[in-house]
């Protein structure tokens, strides 16, 4: 009897160790779901669908995108963090994932430790935009005015604690200037205020303002990335205009729950890289103002960790109340 029990116990242990490997080898056997934490039809939704559709072609299973909006993307992140780590539940995280890690006192997950990073997908800058009728020709004028009269130069964003807001706070810190942040409820409201002359400039993603720039109603005076944005190649970066080292870009990337088997992570990373080589995917990302750019899981983990640290310091320096 003891011999039978010992054999059974050894078999159980062997099965426990072999199941993840076998599961990874057979993966995927059913549809995969990507959660994204913002409204259906928005940038995050479009990015997830564009990449997911292409990945599904060679994975041999459909990839379904589900919006779980609210709380700056943290509801979707929490759903994925507590999901079974089998590769069938993924997160399309954005730059807001790192901002949330810096801004919220308590989250039901750890922004880095509770996820397996798969690959980045895209990066895109923000634009600093004025009304077309504004006399301001460049960012140095704005910063000079902010230094001369601290707290009187106002800028609008999509809301308190948004990446747009923190981009403005980081600009003020690095430029040794003091500006007044005016939060609105989303990019559309900030855009309306700018068009109406209620605010001198806003920080916004390209998708929110490009149609009005092309229509001649707005002018971009700076881009926030390290290089000029191809969509507006004549607009200089913030760094070019007297703030060296300034670099704020939002990003999107795929994550899985922590402890997802490495072979599955590697398969998903390889398929993400392949999808980003698709002309259709690259064109779709460019239409949204982004640059297709993948990464290794390790590179993405390093990037997200640095982003959380950077925004944590900005939140502290700007005395933004943690939520």
CSV table of C-alpha atoms in Angstrom, one decimal:
chain,number,residue,atom,x,y,z
A,1,UNK,CA,0.0,0.0,0.0
A,2,UNK,CA,2.8,2.3,0.9
A,3,UNK,CA,4.5,1.6,-2.4
A,4,UNK,CA,1.3,2.5,-4.3
A,5,UNK,CA,1.0,5.7,-2.3
A,6,UNK,CA,4.5,6.6,-3.1
A,7,UNK,CA,4.1,5.9,-6.8
A,8,UNK,CA,0.9,8.0,-6.9
A,9,UNK,CA,2.5,10.9,-5.0
A,10,UNK,CA,5.5,10.9,-7.5
A,11,UNK,CA,3.1,10.8,-10.4
A,12,UNK,CA,1.2,13.7,-9.0
A,13,UNK,CA,4.3,15.8,-8.5
A,14,UNK,CA,5.5,14.9,-12.1
A,15,UNK,CA,2.1,16.0,-13.4
A,16,UNK,CA,2.2,19.2,-11.5
A,17,UNK,CA,5.6,20.1,-13.0
A,18,UNK,CA,4.7,19.0,-16.5
A,19,UNK,CA,1.3,20.6,-16.9
A,20,UNK,CA,2.6,24.2,-17.4
A,21,UNK,CA,5.1,23.0,-20.0
A,22,UNK,CA,2.5,20.9,-21.8
A,23,UNK,CA,0.0,23.8,-21.6
A,24,UNK,CA,2.5,26.2,-23.0
A,25,UNK,CA,3.3,23.8,-25.9
A,26,UNK,CA,-0.4,23.5,-26.8
A,27,UNK,CA,-1.0,27.2,-26.4
A,28,UNK,CA,-3.3,28.7,-27.6
A,29,UNK,CA,-6.3,26.3,-27.6
A,30,UNK,CA,-9.1,28.9,-27.3
A,31,UNK,CA,-9.7,32.6,-27.8
A,32,UNK,CA,-7.5,35.2,-26.0
A,33,UNK,CA,-8.9,38.3,-24.4
A,34,UNK,CA,-7.2,41.7,-24.2
A,35,UNK,CA,-8.6,44.1,-21.6
A,36,UNK,CA,-8.0,47.8,-22.1
A,37,UNK,CA,-9.0,50.3,-19.5
A,38,UNK,CA,-10.6,53.2,-21.5
A,39,UNK,CA,-13.7,53.9,-23.5
A,40,UNK,CA,-14.5,51.8,-26.5
A,41,UNK,CA,-13.4,53.4,-29.8
A,42,UNK,CA,-10.6,55.4,-28.1
A,43,UNK,CA,-6.8,55.1,-28.8
A,44,UNK,CA,-6.2,52.2,-26.4
A,45,UNK,CA,-9.2,50.3,-27.9
A,46,UNK,CA,-8.0,50.9,-31.5
A,47,UNK,CA,-4.4,49.9,-30.6
A,48,UNK,CA,-5.5,46.7,-29.0
A,49,UNK,CA,-7.7,45.8,-31.9
A,50,UNK,CA,-5.2,46.6,-34.6
A,51,UNK,CA,-2.4,44.5,-33.0
A,52,UNK,CA,-4.7,41.8,-31.7
A,53,UNK,CA,-6.3,41.1,-35.1
A,54,UNK,CA,-2.9,40.7,-36.6
A,55,UNK,CA,-1.6,38.5,-33.8
A,56,UNK,CA,-4.6,36.2,-34.1
A,57,UNK,CA,-3.8,35.3,-37.7
A,58,UNK,CA,-0.7,33.3,-36.7
A,59,UNK,CA,-1.7,32.3,-33.2
A,60,UNK,CA,-4.6,30.5,-34.8
A,61,UNK,CA,-7.2,31.8,-32.3
A,62,UNK,CA,-9.2,35.0,-32.3
A,63,UNK,CA,-8.2,37.8,-29.9
A,64,UNK,CA,-11.1,39.6,-28.3
A,65,UNK,CA,-10.7,43.1,-27.0
A,66,UNK,CA,-12.8,44.2,-24.0
A,67,UNK,CA,-13.1,47.7,-22.7
A,68,UNK,CA,-13.2,47.9,-18.9
A,69,UNK,CA,-13.1,51.6,-18.5
A,70,UNK,CA,-12.7,53.7,-15.3
A,71,UNK,CA,-10.2,54.9,-12.7
A,72,UNK,CA,-7.5,55.7,-15.2
A,73,UNK,CA,-7.2,52.2,-16.5
A,74,UNK,CA,-6.8,50.6,-13.0
A,75,UNK,CA,-10.0,48.6,-13.2
A,76,UNK,CA,-8.8,46.7,-16.2
A,77,UNK,CA,-5.3,46.3,-14.8
A,78,UNK,CA,-6.8,44.8,-11.6
A,79,UNK,CA,-8.8,42.3,-13.6
A,80,UNK,CA,-5.8,41.1,-15.4
A,81,UNK,CA,-3.5,41.1,-12.3
A,82,UNK,CA,-5.8,38.6,-10.6
A,83,UNK,CA,-6.6,36.5,-13.7
A,84,UNK,CA,-5.3,33.0,-14.1
A,85,UNK,CA,-1.7,33.2,-15.5
A,86,UNK,CA,-2.4,31.0,-18.5
A,87,UNK,CA,-1.9,33.4,-21.4
A,88,UNK,CA,-5.6,33.8,-22.2
A,89,UNK,CA,-6.1,37.1,-20.3
A,90,UNK,CA,-3.9,40.1,-21.3
A,91,UNK,CA,-3.7,43.8,-20.6
A,92,UNK,CA,-3.2,46.6,-23.1
A,93,UNK,CA,-1.5,49.0,-20.7
A,94,UNK,CA,-0.8,52.6,-21.5
A,95,UNK,CA,1.4,55.3,-20.0
A,96,UNK,CA,-1.4,55.8,-17.5
A,97,UNK,CA,-0.4,52.5,-15.9
A,98,UNK,CA,2.8,54.0,-14.7
A,99,UNK,CA,1.1,57.3,-13.7
A,100,UNK,CA,-1.5,55.4,-11.7
A,101,UNK,CA,1.3,53.6,-9.9
A,102,UNK,CA,2.7,57.0,-8.9
A,103,UNK,CA,-0.6,58.7,-8.1
A,104,UNK,CA,-2.7,56.2,-6.2
A,105,UNK,CA,-2.0,55.5,-2.5
A,106,UNK,CA,-3.4,52.0,-2.7
A,107,UNK,CA,-4.0,49.9,-5.8
A,108,UNK,CA,-5.2,46.3,-5.7
A,109,UNK,CA,-2.1,45.3,-7.6
A,110,UNK,CA,1.6,46.2,-7.9
A,111,UNK,CA,2.3,48.0,-11.2
A,112,UNK,CA,5.3,46.0,-12.1
A,113,UNK,CA,5.6,42.9,-9.8
A,114,UNK,CA,2.0,41.6,-10.5
A,115,UNK,CA,2.5,41.5,-14.3
A,116,UNK,CA,4.7,39.7,-16.8
A,117,UNK,CA,5.7,42.2,-19.4
A,118,UNK,CA,5.3,41.0,-23.0
A,119,UNK,CA,6.3,43.8,-25.3
A,120,UNK,CA,5.8,47.5,-26.0
A,121,UNK,CA,3.6,48.3,-29.0
A,122,UNK,CA,3.8,52.0,-29.7
A,123,UNK,CA,5.1,55.3,-28.4
A,124,UNK,CA,3.6,58.7,-29.1
A,125,UNK,CA,4.4,62.3,-27.9
A,126,UNK,CA,2.1,65.0,-26.7
A,127,UNK,CA,1.8,68.3,-28.4
A,128,UNK,CA,1.8,71.8,-26.8
A,129,UNK,CA,-0.7,73.7,-28.7
A,130,UNK,CA,-1.9,77.3,-28.9
A,131,UNK,CA,-4.9,79.0,-30.6
A,132,UNK,CA,-4.0,79.9,-34.2
A,133,UNK,CA,-4.6,83.6,-33.3
A,134,UNK,CA,-2.1,83.5,-30.4
A,135,UNK,CA,0.9,85.8,-30.7
A,136,UNK,CA,3.0,83.1,-29.1
A,137,UNK,CA,5.5,81.7,-31.6
A,138,UNK,CA,7.4,79.3,-29.5
A,139,UNK,CA,7.8,77.7,-26.1
A,140,UNK,CA,10.6,80.0,-24.9
A,141,UNK,CA,8.1,82.9,-24.8
A,142,UNK,CA,5.7,80.8,-22.6
A,143,UNK,CA,8.5,79.9,-20.2
A,144,UNK,CA,9.9,83.4,-20.1
A,145,UNK,CA,6.4,84.7,-19.1
A,146,UNK,CA,6.0,81.9,-16.5
A,147,UNK,CA,9.4,82.9,-14.9
A,148,UNK,CA,8.6,86.6,-14.9
A,149,UNK,CA,5.1,86.2,-13.3
A,150,UNK,CA,5.0,82.8,-11.5
A,151,UNK,CA,1.7,81.1,-11.4
A,152,UNK,CA,0.0,83.3,-13.9
A,153,UNK,CA,0.6,81.4,-17.1
A,154,UNK,CA,-2.1,78.8,-17.4
A,155,UNK,CA,-2.3,75.6,-19.3
A,156,UNK,CA,-5.1,73.1,-19.8
A,157,UNK,CA,-5.1,69.3,-19.8
A,158,UNK,CA,-7.5,66.4,-19.7
A,159,UNK,CA,-7.5,66.4,-15.9
A,160,UNK,CA,-5.6,66.2,-12.6
A,161,UNK,CA,-3.2,63.3,-12.5
A,162,UNK,CA,-3.4,62.7,-16.3
A,163,UNK,CA,-0.1,62.1,-18.1
A,164,UNK,CA,-0.8,65.5,-19.8
A,165,UNK,CA,-0.9,67.2,-16.4
A,166,UNK,CA,2.3,65.5,-15.2
A,167,UNK,CA,4.0,66.4,-18.5
A,168,UNK,CA,3.2,70.1,-17.7
A,169,UNK,CA,4.5,69.8,-14.1
A,170,UNK,CA,7.7,68.1,-15.3
A,171,UNK,CA,8.2,70.9,-17.9
A,172,UNK,CA,7.8,73.6,-15.2
A,173,UNK,CA,10.3,71.8,-12.9
A,174,UNK,CA,12.9,71.3,-15.6
A,175,UNK,CA,12.5,74.8,-16.9
A,176,UNK,CA,12.5,76.4,-13.5
A,177,UNK,CA,9.2,78.1,-14.2
A,178,UNK,CA,5.9,78.2,-12.4
A,179,UNK,CA,2.7,77.6,-14.3
A,180,UNK,CA,-1.0,77.3,-13.4
A,181,UNK,CA,-2.6,73.9,-14.2
A,182,UNK,CA,-6.3,74.1,-15.3
A,183,UNK,CA,-7.8,70.6,-15.4
A,184,UNK,CA,-10.7,69.8,-17.7
A,185,UNK,CA,-12.8,66.7,-18.0
A,186,UNK,CA,-11.0,65.1,-20.9
A,187,UNK,CA,-9.2,66.3,-24.0
A,188,UNK,CA,-12.4,67.4,-25.8
A,189,UNK,CA,-13.2,69.9,-23.0
A,190,UNK,CA,-9.7,71.2,-22.9
A,191,UNK,CA,-9.8,71.6,-26.7
A,192,UNK,CA,-13.0,73.5,-26.6
A,193,UNK,CA,-11.6,75.9,-24.0
A,194,UNK,CA,-8.5,76.5,-26.2
A,195,UNK,CA,-10.6,77.2,-29.3
A,196,UNK,CA,-12.8,79.5,-27.2
A,197,UNK,CA,-9.9,81.5,-25.9
A,198,UNK,CA,-10.4,80.5,-22.3
A,199,UNK,CA,-6.9,79.0,-21.9
A,200,UNK,CA,-3.6,80.1,-23.6
A,201,UNK,CA,-2.3,76.6,-24.4
A,202,UNK,CA,-3.0,72.9,-23.7
A,203,UNK,CA,-1.0,69.7,-23.6
A,204,UNK,CA,-2.7,67.0,-25.6
A,205,UNK,CA,-2.1,63.9,-27.7
A,206,UNK,CA,-2.0,64.3,-31.5
A,207,UNK,CA,-5.3,62.5,-32.1
A,208,UNK,CA,-7.1,65.2,-30.0
A,209,UNK,CA,-5.8,68.2,-31.9
A,210,UNK,CA,-4.5,67.3,-35.3
A,211,UNK,CA,-7.8,67.9,-37.2
A,212,UNK,CA,-7.9,71.5,-35.9
A,213,UNK,CA,-4.2,72.0,-36.6
A,214,UNK,CA,-4.7,70.9,-40.2
A,215,UNK,CA,-7.8,73.2,-40.4
A,216,UNK,CA,-5.7,76.2,-39.3
A,217,UNK,CA,-7.5,76.7,-36.0
A,218,UNK,CA,-4.6,75.7,-33.8
A,219,UNK,CA,-0.8,75.7,-33.9
A,220,UNK,CA,1.6,73.3,-32.2
A,221,UNK,CA,4.6,75.0,-30.7
A,222,UNK,CA,6.4,72.0,-29.3
A,223,UNK,CA,6.4,68.2,-29.2
A,224,UNK,CA,7.3,66.4,-26.0
A,225,UNK,CA,9.3,63.5,-27.3
A,226,UNK,CA,13.1,63.3,-27.7
A,227,UNK,CA,12.9,63.7,-31.5
A,228,UNK,CA,10.6,65.7,-33.7
A,229,UNK,CA,7.3,64.0,-34.4
A,230,UNK,CA,7.0,62.9,-38.1
A,231,UNK,CA,3.5,64.1,-38.3
A,232,UNK,CA,4.6,67.7,-37.7
A,233,UNK,CA,8.3,67.7,-38.7
A,234,UNK,CA,8.6,71.5,-38.6
A,235,UNK,CA,7.6,71.7,-34.9
A,236,UNK,CA,10.6,71.6,-32.6
A,237,UNK,CA,10.8,69.5,-29.4
A,238,UNK,CA,10.7,70.9,-25.9
A,239,UNK,CA,14.4,69.9,-25.6
A,240,UNK,CA,15.3,71.9,-28.7
A,241,UNK,CA,13.7,75.0,-27.1
A,242,UNK,CA,15.8,75.3,-24.0
A,243,UNK,CA,14.8,72.4,-21.8
A,244,UNK,CA,17.5,69.7,-22.5
A,245,UNK,CA,16.7,66.2,-21.6
A,246,UNK,CA,12.9,66.7,-21.5
A,247,UNK,CA,11.2,63.6,-22.8
A,248,UNK,CA,7.5,62.7,-22.2
A,249,UNK,CA,5.9,60.1,-24.3
A,250,UNK,CA,2.9,58.0,-23.7
A,251,UNK,CA,3.1,54.3,-24.7
A,252,UNK,CA,1.1,51.2,-25.0
A,253,UNK,CA,2.2,47.6,-24.4
A,254,UNK,CA,1.0,44.1,-23.6
A,255,UNK,CA,1.1,42.5,-20.2
A,256,UNK,CA,0.0,39.2,-18.7
A,257,UNK,CA,-0.6,38.2,-15.1
A,258,UNK,CA,2.5,37.4,-13.1
A,259,UNK,CA,3.7,33.8,-13.2
A,260,UNK,CA,2.5,33.3,-16.8
A,261,UNK,CA,4.8,30.5,-18.1
A,262,UNK,CA,7.8,31.9,-19.9
A,263,UNK,CA,7.2,29.9,-23.1
A,264,UNK,CA,3.8,31.6,-23.4
A,265,UNK,CA,5.3,35.0,-22.8
A,266,UNK,CA,7.9,34.4,-25.4
A,267,UNK,CA,5.3,33.2,-27.9
A,268,UNK,CA,3.2,36.3,-27.3
A,269,UNK,CA,6.3,38.6,-27.6
A,270,UNK,CA,7.3,37.0,-30.9
A,271,UNK,CA,3.8,37.4,-32.3
A,272,UNK,CA,3.6,41.0,-31.1
A,273,UNK,CA,6.9,41.7,-32.9
A,274,UNK,CA,5.6,40.1,-36.1
A,275,UNK,CA,2.3,42.1,-35.9
A,276,UNK,CA,4.3,45.3,-35.6
A,277,UNK,CA,6.0,44.5,-38.9
A,278,UNK,CA,2.6,44.5,-40.7
A,279,UNK,CA,2.2,47.5,-43.0
A,280,UNK,CA,-1.5,47.8,-42.0
A,281,UNK,CA,-0.7,47.8,-38.3
A,282,UNK,CA,2.1,50.3,-38.6
A,283,UNK,CA,-0.1,52.6,-40.7
A,284,UNK,CA,-2.9,52.4,-38.2
A,285,UNK,CA,-0.6,53.3,-35.3
A,286,UNK,CA,0.8,56.2,-37.3
A,287,UNK,CA,-2.7,57.5,-38.0
A,288,UNK,CA,-3.1,57.7,-34.2
A,289,UNK,CA,0.1,59.6,-33.9
A,290,UNK,CA,2.2,56.7,-32.7
A,291,UNK,CA,5.4,55.0,-33.7
A,292,UNK,CA,5.3,51.2,-33.8
A,293,UNK,CA,8.0,49.9,-31.5
A,294,UNK,CA,8.3,46.5,-29.8
A,295,UNK,CA,10.6,45.4,-27.0
A,296,UNK,CA,11.7,42.3,-25.1
A,297,UNK,CA,9.9,41.6,-21.8
A,298,UNK,CA,13.0,42.7,-19.9
A,299,UNK,CA,13.2,46.0,-21.8
A,300,UNK,CA,9.5,46.7,-21.1
A,301,UNK,CA,9.9,45.9,-17.4
A,302,UNK,CA,12.8,48.3,-17.1
A,303,UNK,CA,10.9,51.0,-18.9
A,304,UNK,CA,7.7,50.7,-16.8
A,305,UNK,CA,9.7,50.7,-13.6
A,306,UNK,CA,11.6,53.9,-14.6
A,307,UNK,CA,8.3,55.5,-15.6
A,308,UNK,CA,6.7,54.8,-12.2
A,309,UNK,CA,9.8,56.2,-10.5
A,310,UNK,CA,9.8,59.3,-12.6
A,311,UNK,CA,6.2,60.1,-12.1
A,312,UNK,CA,6.3,59.4,-8.4
A,313,UNK,CA,9.0,62.1,-8.1
A,314,UNK,CA,7.0,64.5,-10.2
A,315,UNK,CA,3.9,64.0,-8.1
A,316,UNK,CA,5.9,64.6,-4.9
A,317,UNK,CA,7.6,67.7,-6.3
A,318,UNK,CA,4.4,69.2,-7.6
A,319,UNK,CA,2.6,68.4,-4.3
A,320,UNK,CA,-0.2,66.7,-6.3
A,321,UNK,CA,-2.5,65.0,-3.7
A,322,UNK,CA,-2.2,61.2,-3.9
A,323,UNK,CA,-5.6,59.5,-4.4
